[in-house]
Amino acid sequence: MNLLTFSQLVESSLPARLVLVGGLLALFFSQKAKDTEGHVGAFLAALFCLAARDVVVVWIQVPLLPQLAYLGDLAYACCVLYIVLAAYEKKRLVAFLFISLNVLAAGLIVDVNYLGLLPFVPPAWVFPAILLLDGLLIGLLGLLKHRQRDSQTRQLVRFIWPLASLTMVAYAAAAWFLHYDSPVLQRLIVPVSYWWFLAAGLASFRMQDAQMVQACTYYEASIDSLYNLFIATGSALKGSFSVEDVLKSLNDILITETGASGGLVFLVDEFDDQISVKAHSGVFPPPFELPENLPRKANRVESHMRHLQLSLEETLFGEIARTGTDLFIPDARNDERIFRNGDEEYLYLASFMAVPLMVEDRIIGLAAVARNQPGSFFSESEFDRYKLLANFGTLALSHFFSFLEAKERSGLKQSADTAAEIQKAITPKRLPQFPSLQVGVYSLPAVGVSGDYYDVIQTRKDRVIGVVGDVAGKGVAAALVMVMIRSILHLVTNTTRDMATVLDWINRGMTGKMDIDHYATISVMAFDLHTGEVEYASAGHQPLLIYRRATDSIETIDIQSVPIGVERVTEFTRKVLKLADGDIVALYTDGIIEALNEQGKQYGRKSIASMIIRHKELAPKEIVAKIKSDLASFVGSTRQHDDQTVLVFKMKL
Amino acid sequence: MSDTTYLSEMKEIRVDESSKLFDKNGMLYKEFASDYRQIRYYTLLIVQSAPLEIKEINLLEQQISEVIKNAVKHGNQCNPDKKVRVWYSFDSTHARLVVQDEGDGFKDMEKWNDFNRKRLELLSKHDFEGLADYVSFRTQKSDDNDGGNALFAALEYWNGGFVFDRSRTAVAMLKQFPKKKHSMN
């Protein structure tokens, strides 16, 4: 084996040939990233074989040059055979046979030159003859080749087979007749024989471009469809907040964009495990067996489909909603999953596709479209488009559901806010104070309840009415009851009649006249600012607490009666008490005594009583402040469920 | 043709002192005098703690009203000196109550269960003529205001359980509200 010297190498054809092969390699390498079908790899392999052959033939001068060169040529021919034939599954056997033949020939070469196992030496023309045969075979197969052009590789093969075949044949013939060391072969024919690679590379580029343009066109159309989808569902939202309207426009757009004869949209029911049709448009022949007793009439079948309700175990619709898998049945007439109900137009299901509507991994329903014209099938790309649209449609739908939920929540909040505002508006901004009677209040509304009411009303120079009430229920209804009680109270308190009568008037004014529940407990007290005499009446309210300075103890006064609103005729009773200087009275609502701490214990009436005793020297404002902070430390971070009110008076005679 | 769906999910009223439905930890509490006139008011006081998200709040109110009515009327015999104690807790997924009266306990529980079993059997056999005698459960103490079927409904409604304690004067019940499938949370 002799290597060329440097000057010999420069003078040889090798550098030029390697540069040429290198350029071709670069051409195919640049396409490798976009190659989804794998043919670029075969081209690269063929080019590497060529490069190797050139190095062997030109640089490594060996006595057995022709045989070694044939070895390289056979490998190269195998690659080309593979390129041309591998694209067609049915020709793989032919490719395998011929590649085997080449390998056999290569084996012969090795044997003849190095091993000598075989008893005979094949004539030298056998090798170029096999090459020639390879080239002819490529040409022959290319001629026979069908018009299949459904993949990029097949398109490319259809373009290159005449070039590849011609080049192979010409090269093999030249090698046969001119011998390997012929300068004409080495310097002219070999480089020229590479040109078909250039053509193949450029053609492949062109095809990739065309594919990209096609993809762009597809995506443009998809974006148009999506735009239509969002316009349609969006305008359904403008018109109403009905789920049905939004689903109908979604369904309609799915039908239009897929060219279907009809479509269905199912939703999984809110609470039960079943699906029901929420939108139905066009003609949708049933894909499942219709009930026997259903009359086979177009309008009856349509109505059956329109009001379909299925468990997740029933029919292929139930299965899609259960498993979340797509279903694409282009030829529905010849598919066992589809039941054939009949040949009438409204029963003839030609083509079918369905997709689950999914938000992340939750299945909220499914959509299906159908065609009923015989022979009209949905295509693969229509199915792709359908899936895309359904996905985006689900997204729009899920936003719509979120919106409804937010709307509902804000509705609830708004109603609670309104009630709280009414409550705030009718409670006194600041309490009046009197030389002989000091007043203090602590009132904390609970979120969304708004049931407590308190008031201090001066009706005469020497007479002050104190009120604490608790309306049952919550929201605007409770606030309205509170407004009514306050209105009646303010109208009637300026009377010479007793407090029991005042309660009776309120009760008669409230009971049995309205359609809303209107129960309230209420305590009223009338103070005589000169004498310290107090009149006390209660309608089912919490007992009154009185701190007596004389005995330094708490007295509890309870008047049993039903609340306002239970019976129109109720006998309310009153008690007359006498307060001395320094005596304290407290009215409060159940929200205070039933306030829970983290251990589930209630604050209790006793806590209010002991707070009053402990702070008996303080003014009512300060006493309620003490109760407030004591209560706050008692409940800690436990959420409170009811309004809390305590109203405290102190006599200063 | 026999329909076994009624039998397969046969429900009956049970005594289960150790049921965790009786766990009163963290529950709100109210007590009432046994005043029949105020049952609606008591019910409202309790149900006002329920969040508005509970869609079927009227149904809930009706069922709570029935158990309070049972306690006031059949338990405490409307004796105003006897109290009805109610522990309750609500959120958007459940409603749980324990209602305790000071009466003699639900003596007719076995009779009621027999009655209910018979009724369900007739229902499963589609024997609607025989069923006519089993529409309403009545005892000697029943009066014209007793529908005699509130407990059938209660057993259906309180899907998380409806059990009495050993003294049969306290009943605990749980209703679970399913989570909405389309909810975005």
CSV table of N, CA, C and O in Angstrom, one decimal, chain A residues 259-308:
chain,number,residue,atom,x,y,z
A,259,GLY,N,-67.7,21.1,7.3
A,259,GLY,CA,-68.6,20.7,6.2
A,259,GLY,C,-69.5,19.5,6.6
A,259,GLY,O,-69.7,18.7,5.8
A,260,ALA,N,-69.9,19.5,7.8
A,260,ALA,CA,-70.7,18.4,8.3
A,260,ALA,C,-72.2,18.6,8.0
A,260,ALA,O,-72.6,19.7,7.7
A,261,SER,N,-73.0,17.5,8.0
A,261,SER,CA,-74.4,17.7,7.8
A,261,SER,C,-75.1,18.0,9.1
A,261,SER,O,-76.2,18.5,9.2
A,262,GLY,N,-74.5,17.6,10.2
A,262,GLY,CA,-75.1,17.9,11.5
A,262,GLY,C,-74.0,17.7,12.6
A,262,GLY,O,-73.0,17.1,12.4
A,263,GLY,N,-74.4,18.3,13.8
A,263,GLY,CA,-73.4,18.2,14.9
A,263,GLY,C,-74.2,18.2,16.2
A,263,GLY,O,-75.3,18.6,16.4
A,264,LEU,N,-73.5,17.6,17.2
A,264,LEU,CA,-74.0,17.5,18.6
A,264,LEU,C,-73.0,18.0,19.6
A,264,LEU,O,-71.8,17.8,19.4
A,265,VAL,N,-73.4,18.7,20.6
A,265,VAL,CA,-72.5,18.9,21.8
A,265,VAL,C,-73.2,18.4,23.0
A,265,VAL,O,-74.4,18.7,23.3
A,266,PHE,N,-72.5,17.6,23.7
A,266,PHE,CA,-73.0,17.0,25.0
A,266,PHE,C,-72.2,17.7,26.1
A,266,PHE,O,-71.1,18.0,26.0
A,267,LEU,N,-72.9,17.9,27.3
A,267,LEU,CA,-72.1,18.2,28.5
A,267,LEU,C,-72.3,17.1,29.5
A,267,LEU,O,-73.4,16.5,29.6
A,268,VAL,N,-71.3,16.9,30.3
A,268,VAL,CA,-71.4,16.0,31.4
A,268,VAL,C,-72.3,16.8,32.4
A,268,VAL,O,-72.1,18.0,32.7
A,269,ASP,N,-73.3,16.1,33.0
A,269,ASP,CA,-74.2,16.8,33.9
A,269,ASP,C,-73.4,17.3,35.1
A,269,ASP,O,-72.5,16.7,35.5
A,270,GLU,N,-74.0,18.4,35.7
A,270,GLU,CA,-73.2,19.1,36.7
A,270,GLU,C,-73.0,18.2,37.9
A,270,GLU,O,-71.9,18.2,38.5
A,271,PHE,N,-73.9,17.4,38.3
A,271,PHE,CA,-73.7,16.5,39.5
A,271,PHE,C,-73.7,15.0,39.2
A,271,PHE,O,-73.0,14.3,39.8
A,272,ASP,N,-74.5,14.6,38.2
A,272,ASP,CA,-74.6,13.2,38.0
A,272,ASP,C,-73.6,12.7,36.9
A,272,ASP,O,-73.1,13.5,36.1
A,273,ASP,N,-73.3,11.4,36.9
A,273,ASP,CA,-72.4,10.9,35.9
A,273,ASP,C,-73.2,10.5,34.7
A,273,ASP,O,-73.4,9.3,34.4
A,274,GLN,N,-73.7,11.5,34.0
A,274,GLN,CA,-74.3,11.2,32.7
A,274,GLN,C,-74.1,12.4,31.8
A,274,GLN,O,-73.6,13.5,32.2
A,275,ILE,N,-74.3,12.2,30.5
A,275,ILE,CA,-74.1,13.3,29.5
A,275,ILE,C,-75.5,13.5,28.9
A,275,ILE,O,-76.3,12.6,28.7
A,276,SER,N,-75.7,14.8,28.6
A,276,SER,CA,-76.9,15.1,27.8
A,276,SER,C,-76.6,16.1,26.7
A,276,SER,O,-75.7,16.9,26.8
A,277,VAL,N,-77.4,16.0,25.6
A,277,VAL,CA,-77.2,16.9,24.5
A,277,VAL,C,-77.6,18.3,24.9
A,277,VAL,O,-78.7,18.5,25.4
A,278,LYS,N,-76.7,19.2,24.6
A,278,LYS,CA,-77.1,20.6,24.9
A,278,LYS,C,-77.2,21.4,23.7
A,278,LYS,O,-77.7,22.5,23.7
A,279,ALA,N,-76.7,20.9,22.6
A,279,ALA,CA,-76.8,21.6,21.3
A,279,ALA,C,-76.9,20.6,20.2
A,279,ALA,O,-76.2,19.6,20.2
A,280,HIS,N,-77.9,20.8,19.3
A,280,HIS,CA,-78.1,19.9,18.2
A,280,HIS,C,-78.5,20.7,17.0
A,280,HIS,O,-79.4,21.5,17.0
A,281,SER,N,-77.7,20.6,15.9
A,281,SER,CA,-78.0,21.3,14.7
A,281,SER,C,-77.9,20.4,13.5
A,281,SER,O,-77.0,19.5,13.5
A,282,GLY,N,-78.6,20.6,12.4
A,282,GLY,CA,-78.5,19.9,11.2
A,282,GLY,C,-79.1,18.5,11.3
A,282,GLY,O,-79.8,18.1,12.2
A,283,VAL,N,-78.6,17.6,10.4
A,283,VAL,CA,-79.0,16.2,10.4
A,283,VAL,C,-77.9,15.4,11.0
A,283,VAL,O,-76.8,15.4,10.5
A,284,PHE,N,-78.2,14.7,12.1
A,284,PHE,CA,-77.2,13.8,12.7
A,284,PHE,C,-77.8,12.4,12.9
A,284,PHE,O,-78.4,12.1,13.8
A,285,PRO,N,-77.5,11.6,11.8
A,285,PRO,CA,-78.0,10.2,11.9
A,285,PRO,C,-77.4,9.5,13.1
A,285,PRO,O,-76.2,9.6,13.4
A,286,PRO,N,-78.2,8.8,13.9
A,286,PRO,CA,-77.7,8.1,15.1
A,286,PRO,C,-76.7,7.1,14.8
A,286,PRO,O,-76.9,6.2,13.9
A,287,PRO,N,-75.5,7.1,15.5
A,287,PRO,CA,-74.5,6.1,15.3
A,287,PRO,C,-74.7,4.8,16.1
A,287,PRO,O,-74.0,3.9,16.0
A,288,PHE,N,-75.8,4.8,16.9
A,288,PHE,CA,-76.0,3.6,17.8
A,288,PHE,C,-77.4,3.1,17.5
A,288,PHE,O,-78.2,3.8,16.7
A,289,GLU,N,-77.7,2.0,18.0
A,289,GLU,CA,-79.0,1.3,17.7
A,289,GLU,C,-80.1,2.1,18.4
A,289,GLU,O,-80.1,2.3,19.6
A,290,LEU,N,-81.1,2.5,17.6
A,290,LEU,CA,-82.2,3.3,18.2
A,290,LEU,C,-83.1,2.3,19.0
A,290,LEU,O,-83.2,1.2,18.7
A,291,PRO,N,-83.8,2.9,20.0
A,291,PRO,CA,-84.8,2.0,20.7
A,291,PRO,C,-85.8,1.5,19.8
A,291,PRO,O,-86.2,2.1,18.8
A,292,GLU,N,-86.2,0.2,20.0
A,292,GLU,CA,-87.2,-0.5,19.2
A,292,GLU,C,-88.5,0.3,19.0
A,292,GLU,O,-89.0,0.4,17.9
A,293,ASN,N,-88.9,0.9,20.1
A,293,ASN,CA,-90.3,1.5,20.1
A,293,ASN,C,-90.3,2.9,19.5
A,293,ASN,O,-91.3,3.5,19.5
A,294,LEU,N,-89.1,3.4,19.1
A,294,LEU,CA,-89.1,4.7,18.6
A,294,LEU,C,-89.5,4.7,17.1
A,294,LEU,O,-88.9,4.0,16.3
A,295,PRO,N,-90.6,5.4,16.7
A,295,PRO,CA,-91.0,5.4,15.4
A,295,PRO,C,-89.9,5.9,14.4
A,295,PRO,O,-89.2,6.8,14.7
A,296,ARG,N,-89.7,5.2,13.3
A,296,ARG,CA,-88.7,5.6,12.4
A,296,ARG,C,-89.2,6.7,11.5
A,296,ARG,O,-89.5,6.5,10.3
A,297,LYS,N,-89.2,7.9,12.1
A,297,LYS,CA,-89.6,9.0,11.3
A,297,LYS,C,-88.6,10.1,11.6
A,297,LYS,O,-88.1,10.2,12.7
A,298,ALA,N,-88.3,10.9,10.5
A,298,ALA,CA,-87.2,11.9,10.6
A,298,ALA,C,-87.4,12.8,11.9
A,298,ALA,O,-86.4,13.0,12.6
A,299,ASN,N,-88.6,13.3,12.1
A,299,ASN,CA,-88.7,14.2,13.2
A,299,ASN,C,-88.6,13.6,14.6
A,299,ASN,O,-88.1,14.1,15.5
A,300,ARG,N,-89.1,12.3,14.6
A,300,ARG,CA,-89.0,11.6,15.9
A,300,ARG,C,-87.5,11.2,16.2
A,300,ARG,O,-87.1,11.3,17.4
A,301,VAL,N,-86.8,10.8,15.2
A,301,VAL,CA,-85.4,10.5,15.4
A,301,VAL,C,-84.6,11.7,15.8
A,301,VAL,O,-83.8,11.7,16.7
A,302,GLU,N,-84.9,12.8,15.1
A,302,GLU,CA,-84.3,14.1,15.4
A,302,GLU,C,-84.5,14.5,16.8
A,302,GLU,O,-83.6,14.9,17.6
A,303,SER,N,-85.8,14.4,17.2
A,303,SER,CA,-86.1,14.8,18.6
A,303,SER,C,-85.5,13.8,19.6
A,303,SER,O,-85.0,14.3,20.7
A,304,HIS,N,-85.3,12.6,19.2
A,304,HIS,CA,-84.6,11.6,20.1
A,304,HIS,C,-83.2,12.1,20.3
A,304,HIS,O,-82.7,12.1,21.5
A,305,MET,N,-82.5,12.4,19.2
A,305,MET,CA,-81.1,12.9,19.3
A,305,MET,C,-81.0,14.2,20.1
A,305,MET,O,-80.1,14.4,20.8
A,306,ARG,N,-82.0,15.0,19.9
A,306,ARG,CA,-81.9,16.4,20.5
A,306,ARG,C,-82.0,16.3,22.0
A,306,ARG,O,-81.4,17.1,22.7
A,307,HIS,N,-82.8,15.3,22.5
A,307,HIS,CA,-83.0,15.2,23.9
A,307,HIS,C,-82.2,14.0,24.5
A,307,HIS,O,-82.6,13.5,25.6
A,308,LEU,N,-81.2,13.6,23.9
A,308,LEU,CA,-80.5,12.4,24.3
A,308,LEU,C,-79.8,12.6,25.7
A,308,LEU,O,-79.2,13.6,25.9
